[in-house]
């Protein structure tokens, strides 16, 4: 028997499956796995060439789907919602594979969790660094009080740092796995850049438009009516490039998807929409679509169902609230503490600097949350 530790195997499935295939070809057959310890156990056996796939279902279903069974798949192991399938056929001849739908949902949930850890860790590290920097700049002496609790603080810091590293590695692997899954569908996601004609160019900066996507849409449509035709959006989605041409009637839609389905881009493209910008992260994707129409026609709508549009806006507001609310509460708490200490012990330049930094942070993160809910409220009023 041989046991191998692979801590990030579930976020790197295509490599894990290739690894299982290679191990079987070397005579090591998978005998079991431990989901909690992240270990795989192998027994020595006759070398065999077969294709391995790992599946994840919403419930622990022991039956093999009929389409997969007809394609030659057999369930090798199962533990909880996870299953390992094998197929003796050649990979290029296989037409049916285990569904990745539930795995994508799981990856989205874990990405949100790891994002929260990253943000929390960043805030925890930034606050003392900010205080230390402010003290050095203002010349305020720093006093270190002896306490046995420094050991606990140090251990907690090391644990948080290790957790942060694990979160960053996991998010990187989830992103790579997502790109591998979509594969050739990347061509469907390709941004369509129209041919540039000669004319005066204009560059505009729009920061934080994803917190008020409806206002971005109206702004872009107004630019088109003025004759400033959008021909490119910067890599980060904050810089918009226009060229002076003829006025046009163009409807824009900034669409948010937790994960873009492989058919998502082709579906909207077949309906006449053009992809003008897409974020690179497949598990949290913003896409700006455009569609031109003629005078007298009704402006095209990407989603005609009012309930769906409202639910979509609420999902955006909930996502950014969950993302920024912990930071908002943490900075608000620190702001209260600094104001209280300044009132009790007197204000000095370092404390005033810290109060200002905390106040700015509260305003920034508070605006992010409030703007998303104001967007939801505007849409709700317009649909009533």
Short mmCIF file of C-alpha atoms in Angstrom, two decimals:
data_model
loop_
_atom_site.label_atom_id
_atom_site.label_comp_id
_atom_site.label_asym_id
_atom_site.label_seq_id
_atom_site.Cartn_x
_atom_site.Cartn_y
_atom_site.Cartn_z
CA UNK A 1 0.00 0.00 0.00
CA UNK A 2 1.07 3.54 -0.67
CA UNK A 3 -0.52 6.75 0.63
CA UNK A 4 -0.11 10.13 -1.08
CA UNK A 5 -1.06 13.52 0.35
CA UNK A 6 -2.66 15.96 -2.13
CA UNK A 7 -4.13 18.91 -0.19
CA UNK A 8 -5.60 20.77 -3.17
CA UNK A 9 -6.75 17.86 -5.32
CA UNK A 10 -10.41 18.94 -5.47
CA UNK A 11 -9.46 22.34 -6.92
CA UNK A 12 -7.14 20.80 -9.51
CA UNK A 13 -9.30 17.99 -10.86
CA UNK A 14 -7.93 17.62 -14.37
CA UNK A 15 -4.41 17.18 -12.97
CA UNK A 16 -5.68 14.80 -10.28
CA UNK A 17 -7.45 12.70 -12.90
CA UNK A 18 -4.35 12.63 -15.10
CA UNK A 19 -2.31 11.64 -12.04
CA UNK A 20 -4.69 8.74 -11.26
CA UNK A 21 -4.40 7.60 -14.88
CA UNK A 22 -0.61 7.68 -14.64
CA UNK A 23 -0.58 5.81 -11.32
CA UNK A 24 -2.80 3.04 -12.76
CA UNK A 25 -0.49 2.75 -15.77
CA UNK A 26 2.40 2.24 -13.33
CA UNK A 27 0.54 -0.52 -11.50
CA UNK A 28 -0.82 1.53 -8.59
CA UNK A 29 -4.59 1.15 -8.36
CA UNK A 30 -6.61 3.54 -6.22
CA UNK A 31 -7.86 1.63 -3.17
CA UNK A 32 -9.32 4.44 -1.08
CA UNK A 33 -9.15 8.10 -0.13
CA UNK A 34 -9.63 10.20 2.94
CA UNK A 35 -11.46 13.43 2.22
CA UNK A 36 -10.61 15.01 5.56
CA UNK A 37 -6.90 14.18 5.49
CA UNK A 38 -6.70 14.79 1.72
CA UNK A 39 -4.89 11.49 1.14
CA UNK A 40 -5.11 8.81 -1.56
CA UNK A 41 -4.28 5.16 -0.87
CA UNK A 42 -3.03 2.83 -3.60
CA UNK A 43 -2.44 -0.91 -3.83
CA UNK A 44 0.06 -2.63 -6.10
CA UNK A 45 -1.71 -4.22 -9.07
CA UNK A 46 -1.31 -5.04 -12.74
CA UNK A 47 -0.60 -1.93 -14.85
CA UNK A 48 -3.68 -0.90 -16.78
CA UNK A 49 -4.50 1.96 -19.13
CA UNK A 50 -7.85 3.58 -18.38
CA UNK A 51 -9.43 7.01 -18.15
CA UNK A 52 -10.27 8.38 -14.72
CA UNK A 53 -12.87 11.02 -13.87
CA UNK A 54 -13.96 12.48 -10.54
CA UNK A 55 -17.59 13.45 -10.07
CA UNK A 56 -19.42 15.48 -7.45
CA UNK A 57 -23.18 15.32 -6.97
CA UNK A 58 -25.64 17.20 -4.80
CA UNK A 59 -26.61 13.96 -3.04
CA UNK A 60 -24.78 10.69 -2.44
CA UNK A 61 -26.21 8.78 -5.40
CA UNK A 62 -24.72 5.32 -5.93
CA UNK A 63 -26.22 4.74 -9.39
CA UNK A 64 -24.24 5.50 -12.53
CA UNK A 65 -26.21 7.71 -14.98
CA UNK A 66 -27.52 5.72 -17.93
CA UNK A 67 -25.67 7.81 -20.52
CA UNK A 68 -22.36 7.29 -18.72
CA UNK A 69 -22.97 3.57 -18.24
CA UNK A 70 -23.71 3.23 -21.94
CA UNK A 71 -20.40 4.98 -22.70
CA UNK A 72 -18.51 2.41 -20.61
CA UNK A 73 -18.06 4.29 -17.33
CA UNK A 74 -17.95 2.33 -14.08
CA UNK A 75 -17.94 3.66 -10.54
CA UNK A 76 -14.63 2.73 -8.92
CA UNK A 77 -15.07 4.39 -5.53
CA UNK A 78 -17.55 6.62 -3.77
CA UNK A 79 -17.34 8.59 -0.56
CA UNK A 80 -20.19 10.92 0.30
CA UNK A 81 -20.95 13.17 -2.66
CA UNK A 82 -17.66 12.35 -4.37
CA UNK A 83 -17.29 9.52 -6.88
CA UNK A 84 -14.40 8.16 -8.94
CA UNK A 85 -15.24 6.74 -12.36
CA UNK A 86 -13.10 4.66 -14.70
CA UNK A 87 -13.41 3.87 -18.38
CA UNK A 88 -11.19 1.47 -20.36
CA UNK A 89 -11.82 3.38 -23.59
CA UNK A 90 -9.50 5.89 -25.20
CA UNK A 91 -10.12 9.52 -24.09
CA UNK A 92 -10.57 10.79 -27.65
CA UNK A 93 -13.31 8.20 -28.26
CA UNK A 94 -15.37 9.11 -25.19
CA UNK A 95 -18.49 11.20 -25.73
CA UNK A 96 -20.06 11.27 -22.24
CA UNK A 97 -18.39 12.47 -19.06
CA UNK A 98 -19.49 13.10 -15.45
CA UNK A 99 -21.28 16.42 -15.03
CA UNK A 100 -19.25 19.34 -13.71
CA UNK A 101 -22.29 21.46 -12.82
CA UNK A 102 -22.26 20.78 -9.07
CA UNK A 103 -18.48 21.09 -8.99
CA UNK A 104 -18.72 24.58 -10.48
CA UNK A 105 -21.25 25.56 -7.81
CA UNK A 106 -18.95 24.18 -5.13
CA UNK A 107 -16.01 26.12 -6.58
CA UNK A 108 -18.03 29.34 -6.55
CA UNK A 109 -18.96 28.86 -2.89
CA UNK A 110 -15.39 28.07 -1.91
CA UNK A 111 -14.09 31.04 -3.90
CA UNK A 112 -16.35 33.37 -1.93
CA UNK A 113 -15.11 31.82 1.31
CA UNK A 114 -11.45 32.13 0.32
CA UNK A 115 -12.02 35.69 -0.86
CA UNK A 116 -13.42 36.52 2.56
CA UNK A 117 -10.38 34.98 4.25
CA UNK A 118 -8.05 36.96 1.98
CA UNK A 119 -9.84 40.23 2.66
CA UNK A 120 -10.00 39.56 6.40
CA UNK A 121 -6.30 38.68 6.56
CA UNK A 122 -5.40 41.75 4.53
CA UNK A 123 -7.35 43.98 6.91
CA UNK A 124 -5.78 42.33 9.96
CA UNK A 125 -2.28 42.91 8.59
CA UNK A 126 -2.95 46.37 7.17
CA UNK A 127 -4.27 47.91 10.40
CA UNK A 128 -1.10 47.42 12.53
CA UNK A 129 1.12 48.31 9.57
CA UNK A 130 -0.88 51.51 9.07
CA UNK A 131 -0.56 52.38 12.75
CA UNK A 132 3.18 51.72 12.72
CA UNK A 133 3.68 53.76 9.54
CA UNK A 134 1.69 56.67 10.92
CA UNK A 135 3.73 56.59 14.13
CA UNK A 136 7.01 56.63 12.21
CA UNK A 137 5.90 59.46 9.90
CA UNK A 138 4.65 61.65 12.74
CA UNK A 139 7.57 60.82 15.03
CA UNK A 140 5.34 59.37 17.74
CA UNK A 141 7.29 56.91 19.92
CA UNK A 142 6.14 53.29 19.81
CA UNK A 143 5.92 51.46 23.12
CA UNK A 144 5.93 47.67 23.32
CA UNK A 145 4.29 46.39 26.49
CA UNK A 146 5.61 43.11 27.86
CA UNK A 147 2.93 40.47 28.05
CA UNK A 148 2.73 36.65 27.87
CA UNK A 149 -0.12 37.12 25.38
CA UNK A 150 2.39 38.11 22.70
CA UNK A 151 3.01 34.38 22.20
CA UNK A 152 -0.68 33.85 21.49
CA UNK A 153 -0.66 36.85 19.14
CA UNK A 154 2.36 35.49 17.30
CA UNK A 155 0.87 32.01 16.92
CA UNK A 156 -2.41 33.50 15.72
CA UNK A 157 -0.51 35.60 13.19
CA UNK A 158 1.36 32.56 11.86
CA UNK A 159 -1.88 30.57 11.63
CA UNK A 160 -3.58 33.41 9.77
CA UNK A 161 -0.63 33.71 7.39
CA UNK A 162 -0.75 29.98 6.62
CA UNK A 163 -4.50 30.20 6.10
CA UNK A 164 -3.99 33.14 3.75
CA UNK A 165 -1.41 31.20 1.72
CA UNK A 166 -3.76 28.21 1.48
CA UNK A 167 -6.61 30.49 0.37
CA UNK A 168 -4.49 32.13 -2.33
CA UNK A 169 -3.28 28.77 -3.64
CA UNK A 170 -6.83 27.41 -3.66
CA UNK A 171 -8.19 30.41 -5.57
CA UNK A 172 -5.37 30.14 -8.09
CA UNK A 173 -6.11 26.46 -8.68
CA UNK A 174 -9.86 27.05 -8.92
CA UNK A 175 -9.24 29.71 -11.54
CA UNK A 176 -6.90 27.43 -13.51
CA UNK A 177 -9.39 24.56 -13.31
CA UNK A 178 -12.18 26.82 -14.50
CA UNK A 179 -10.12 27.91 -17.49
CA UNK A 180 -9.30 24.30 -18.31
CA UNK A 181 -12.96 23.30 -18.08
CA UNK A 182 -14.12 25.98 -20.48
CA UNK A 183 -11.28 25.12 -22.87
CA UNK A 184 -12.12 26.08 -26.43
CA UNK A 185 -15.12 28.02 -25.20
CA UNK A 186 -12.66 30.86 -24.64
CA UNK A 187 -13.27 31.80 -28.25
CA UNK A 188 -16.94 32.28 -27.44
CA UNK A 189 -15.94 34.64 -24.63
CA UNK A 190 -13.69 36.68 -26.88
CA UNK A 191 -14.39 40.38 -26.74
CA UNK A 192 -15.55 41.84 -30.04
CA UNK A 193 -13.58 44.96 -30.95
CA UNK A 194 -15.03 46.86 -33.90
CA UNK A 195 -12.82 48.20 -36.67
CA UNK A 196 -11.52 51.67 -35.78
CA UNK A 197 -12.14 54.43 -38.27
CA UNK A 198 -10.32 57.73 -38.29
CA UNK A 199 -11.63 60.32 -35.90
CA UNK A 200 -11.05 62.08 -32.63
CA UNK A 201 -10.51 59.70 -29.76
CA UNK A 202 -11.57 60.09 -26.16
CA UNK A 203 -10.61 58.15 -23.05
CA UNK A 204 -12.79 58.09 -19.96
CA UNK A 205 -12.21 56.59 -16.52
CA UNK A 206 -15.10 54.91 -14.67
CA UNK A 207 -14.13 53.47 -11.30
CA UNK A 208 -16.47 51.21 -9.37
CA UNK A 209 -19.13 50.98 -12.07
CA UNK A 210 -19.97 47.41 -11.03
CA UNK A 211 -21.65 48.80 -7.90
CA UNK A 212 -24.06 50.82 -10.08
CA UNK A 213 -24.18 48.98 -13.41
CA UNK A 214 -27.39 50.71 -14.51
CA UNK A 215 -25.66 54.09 -14.46
CA UNK A 216 -22.79 52.73 -16.55
CA UNK A 217 -25.31 51.49 -19.11
CA UNK A 218 -27.04 54.88 -19.33
CA UNK A 219 -23.69 56.67 -19.57
CA UNK A 220 -22.49 54.47 -22.44
CA UNK A 221 -25.79 54.88 -24.26
CA UNK A 222 -25.57 58.66 -23.85
CA UNK A 223 -22.03 58.64 -25.26
CA UNK A 224 -23.25 56.73 -28.32
CA UNK A 225 -26.07 59.23 -28.90
CA UNK A 226 -23.49 62.04 -28.79
CA UNK A 227 -21.48 60.27 -31.48
CA UNK A 228 -18.76 58.84 -29.25
CA UNK A 229 -18.66 55.20 -30.25
CA UNK A 230 -17.14 52.72 -27.82
CA UNK A 231 -14.42 50.65 -29.47
CA UNK A 232 -12.45 49.24 -26.53
CA UNK A 233 -12.55 48.73 -22.77
CA UNK A 234 -9.33 48.52 -20.77
CA UNK A 235 -8.09 45.25 -19.35
CA UNK A 236 -9.34 46.08 -15.85
CA UNK A 237 -12.67 47.39 -17.09
CA UNK A 238 -12.17 50.90 -15.72
CA UNK A 239 -10.92 52.74 -18.82
CA UNK A 240 -13.26 53.23 -21.79
CA UNK A 241 -12.00 54.22 -25.24
CA UNK A 242 -14.26 56.10 -27.65
CA UNK A 243 -13.88 57.39 -31.17
CA UNK A 244 -15.83 60.33 -32.57
CA UNK A 245 -18.19 59.05 -35.22
CA UNK A 246 -21.87 59.24 -36.03
CA UNK A 247 -24.57 59.14 -33.34
CA UNK A 248 -26.00 55.67 -32.81
CA UNK A 249 -28.76 54.03 -30.83
CA UNK A 250 -27.07 51.30 -28.83
CA UNK A 251 -28.42 49.49 -25.82
CA UNK A 252 -25.83 48.39 -23.25
CA UNK A 253 -26.18 45.80 -20.54
CA UNK A 254 -23.64 45.09 -17.78
CA UNK A 255 -24.30 41.50 -16.77
CA UNK A 256 -22.96 39.73 -13.69
CA UNK A 257 -22.59 35.96 -13.51
CA UNK A 258 -21.19 33.99 -10.59
CA UNK A 259 -19.97 31.56 -13.22
CA UNK A 260 -20.39 31.93 -16.93
CA UNK A 261 -21.94 28.77 -18.36
CA UNK A 262 -20.19 27.44 -21.49
CA UNK A 263 -23.29 28.30 -23.55
CA UNK A 264 -23.75 31.74 -21.98
CA UNK A 265 -21.73 33.72 -24.52
CA UNK A 266 -22.95 31.84 -27.57
CA UNK A 267 -26.57 32.22 -26.46
CA UNK A 268 -26.41 36.00 -26.24
CA UNK A 269 -24.25 36.34 -29.33
CA UNK A 270 -26.80 34.39 -31.37
CA UNK A 271 -29.42 36.91 -30.18
CA UNK A 272 -27.40 39.74 -31.71
CA UNK A 273 -25.53 41.01 -28.64
CA UNK A 274 -21.84 41.90 -28.84
CA UNK A 275 -19.40 41.20 -26.04
CA UNK A 276 -17.51 44.45 -25.37
CA UNK A 277 -15.77 43.47 -22.14
CA UNK A 278 -15.43 40.42 -19.90
CA UNK A 279 -13.55 40.00 -16.66
CA UNK A 280 -10.99 37.22 -16.70
CA UNK A 281 -12.15 35.39 -13.58
CA UNK A 282 -14.60 32.70 -14.70
CA UNK A 283 -16.18 32.20 -11.29
CA UNK A 284 -17.12 35.87 -10.93
CA UNK A 285 -17.67 37.38 -14.34
CA UNK A 286 -18.83 40.82 -15.39
CA UNK A 287 -19.63 41.19 -19.07
CA UNK A 288 -20.62 44.35 -20.92
CA UNK A 289 -22.92 43.61 -23.85
CA UNK A 290 -24.12 45.97 -26.57
CA UNK A 291 -26.76 45.80 -29.29
CA UNK A 292 -27.53 48.46 -31.87
CA UNK A 293 -31.09 49.25 -32.93
CA UNK A 294 -32.83 51.63 -35.32
CA UNK A 295 -34.90 54.72 -34.70
CA UNK A 296 -38.48 53.80 -33.89
CA UNK A 297 -37.61 50.34 -32.61
CA UNK A 298 -37.98 49.26 -29.02
CA UNK A 299 -34.62 49.17 -27.21
CA UNK A 300 -33.57 45.51 -26.96
CA UNK A 301 -33.60 43.91 -23.53
CA UNK A 302 -31.29 41.07 -22.58
CA UNK A 303 -33.66 39.85 -19.87
CA UNK A 304 -37.35 40.53 -20.36
CA UNK A 305 -38.59 38.95 -17.13
CA UNK A 306 -38.86 41.70 -14.45
CA UNK A 307 -38.67 39.16 -11.62
CA UNK A 308 -35.43 37.74 -13.01
CA UNK A 309 -33.88 41.20 -13.38
CA UNK A 310 -34.81 42.16 -9.82
CA UNK A 311 -33.54 38.87 -8.44
CA UNK A 312 -30.31 39.37 -10.37
CA UNK A 313 -29.84 42.87 -8.92
CA UNK A 314 -30.48 41.56 -5.42
CA UNK A 315 -27.87 38.86 -5.94
CA UNK A 316 -25.31 41.52 -6.87
CA UNK A 317 -26.17 43.56 -3.78
CA UNK A 318 -25.97 40.52 -1.51
CA UNK A 319 -22.61 39.45 -2.93
CA UNK A 320 -20.93 42.81 -2.39
CA UNK A 321 -22.56 43.19 1.02
CA UNK A 322 -21.14 39.86 2.18
CA UNK A 323 -17.78 40.82 0.70
CA UNK A 324 -17.43 44.31 2.20
CA UNK A 325 -19.57 44.26 5.35
CA UNK A 326 -16.93 42.52 7.54
CA UNK A 327 -14.36 45.17 6.57
CA UNK A 328 -16.88 47.93 7.14
CA UNK A 329 -17.67 46.64 10.64
CA UNK A 330 -14.00 46.13 11.48
CA UNK A 331 -12.96 49.61 10.40
CA UNK A 332 -15.98 51.12 12.16
CA UNK A 333 -14.98 49.36 15.38
CA UNK A 334 -11.40 50.60 15.08
CA UNK A 335 -12.63 54.11 14.33
CA UNK A 336 -14.71 54.07 17.52
CA UNK A 337 -11.74 52.82 19.56
CA UNK A 338 -9.39 55.47 18.17
CA UNK A 339 -11.87 58.28 18.76
CA UNK A 340 -12.42 57.06 22.33
CA UNK A 341 -8.69 56.83 23.06
CA UNK A 342 -8.09 60.27 21.56
CA UNK A 343 -10.77 61.73 23.79
CA UNK A 344 -9.42 60.03 26.91
CA UNK A 345 -5.64 60.31 26.52
CA UNK A 346 -5.47 63.28 24.21
CA UNK A 347 -4.99 63.54 20.48
CA UNK A 348 -1.60 63.33 18.81
CA UNK A 349 -0.64 63.37 15.11
CA UNK A 350 -0.48 59.56 14.90
CA UNK A 351 -3.94 59.10 16.38
CA UNK A 352 -5.43 61.80 14.19
CA UNK A 353 -3.88 60.15 11.12
CA UNK A 354 -5.32 56.78 12.15
CA UNK A 355 -8.75 58.30 12.72
CA UNK A 356 -8.64 59.88 9.27
CA UNK A 357 -7.56 56.63 7.60
CA UNK A 358 -10.27 54.64 9.37
CA UNK A 359 -12.89 57.24 8.49
CA UNK A 360 -11.91 57.17 4.81
CA UNK A 361 -12.02 53.36 4.83
CA UNK A 362 -15.49 53.35 6.39
CA UNK A 363 -16.73 55.82 3.78
CA UNK A 364 -15.25 53.84 0.87
CA UNK A 365 -16.52 50.41 1.91
CA UNK A 366 -19.82 51.88 3.04
CA UNK A 367 -20.28 53.47 -0.38
CA UNK A 368 -19.64 50.14 -2.10
CA UNK A 369 -22.38 48.44 -0.10
CA UNK A 370 -24.87 51.31 -0.26
CA UNK A 371 -24.44 51.84 -4.01
CA UNK A 372 -25.36 48.23 -4.79
CA UNK A 373 -28.54 48.45 -2.71
CA UNK A 374 -29.41 51.80 -4.27
CA UNK A 375 -29.07 50.10 -7.66
CA UNK A 376 -31.45 47.38 -6.50
CA UNK A 377 -33.90 50.03 -5.22
CA UNK A 378 -33.79 52.02 -8.49
CA UNK A 379 -34.50 48.89 -10.50
CA UNK A 380 -37.32 47.86 -8.18
CA UNK A 381 -38.97 51.29 -8.50
CA UNK A 382 -38.61 51.30 -12.29
CA UNK A 383 -40.22 47.87 -12.60
CA UNK A 384 -43.21 48.72 -10.39
#
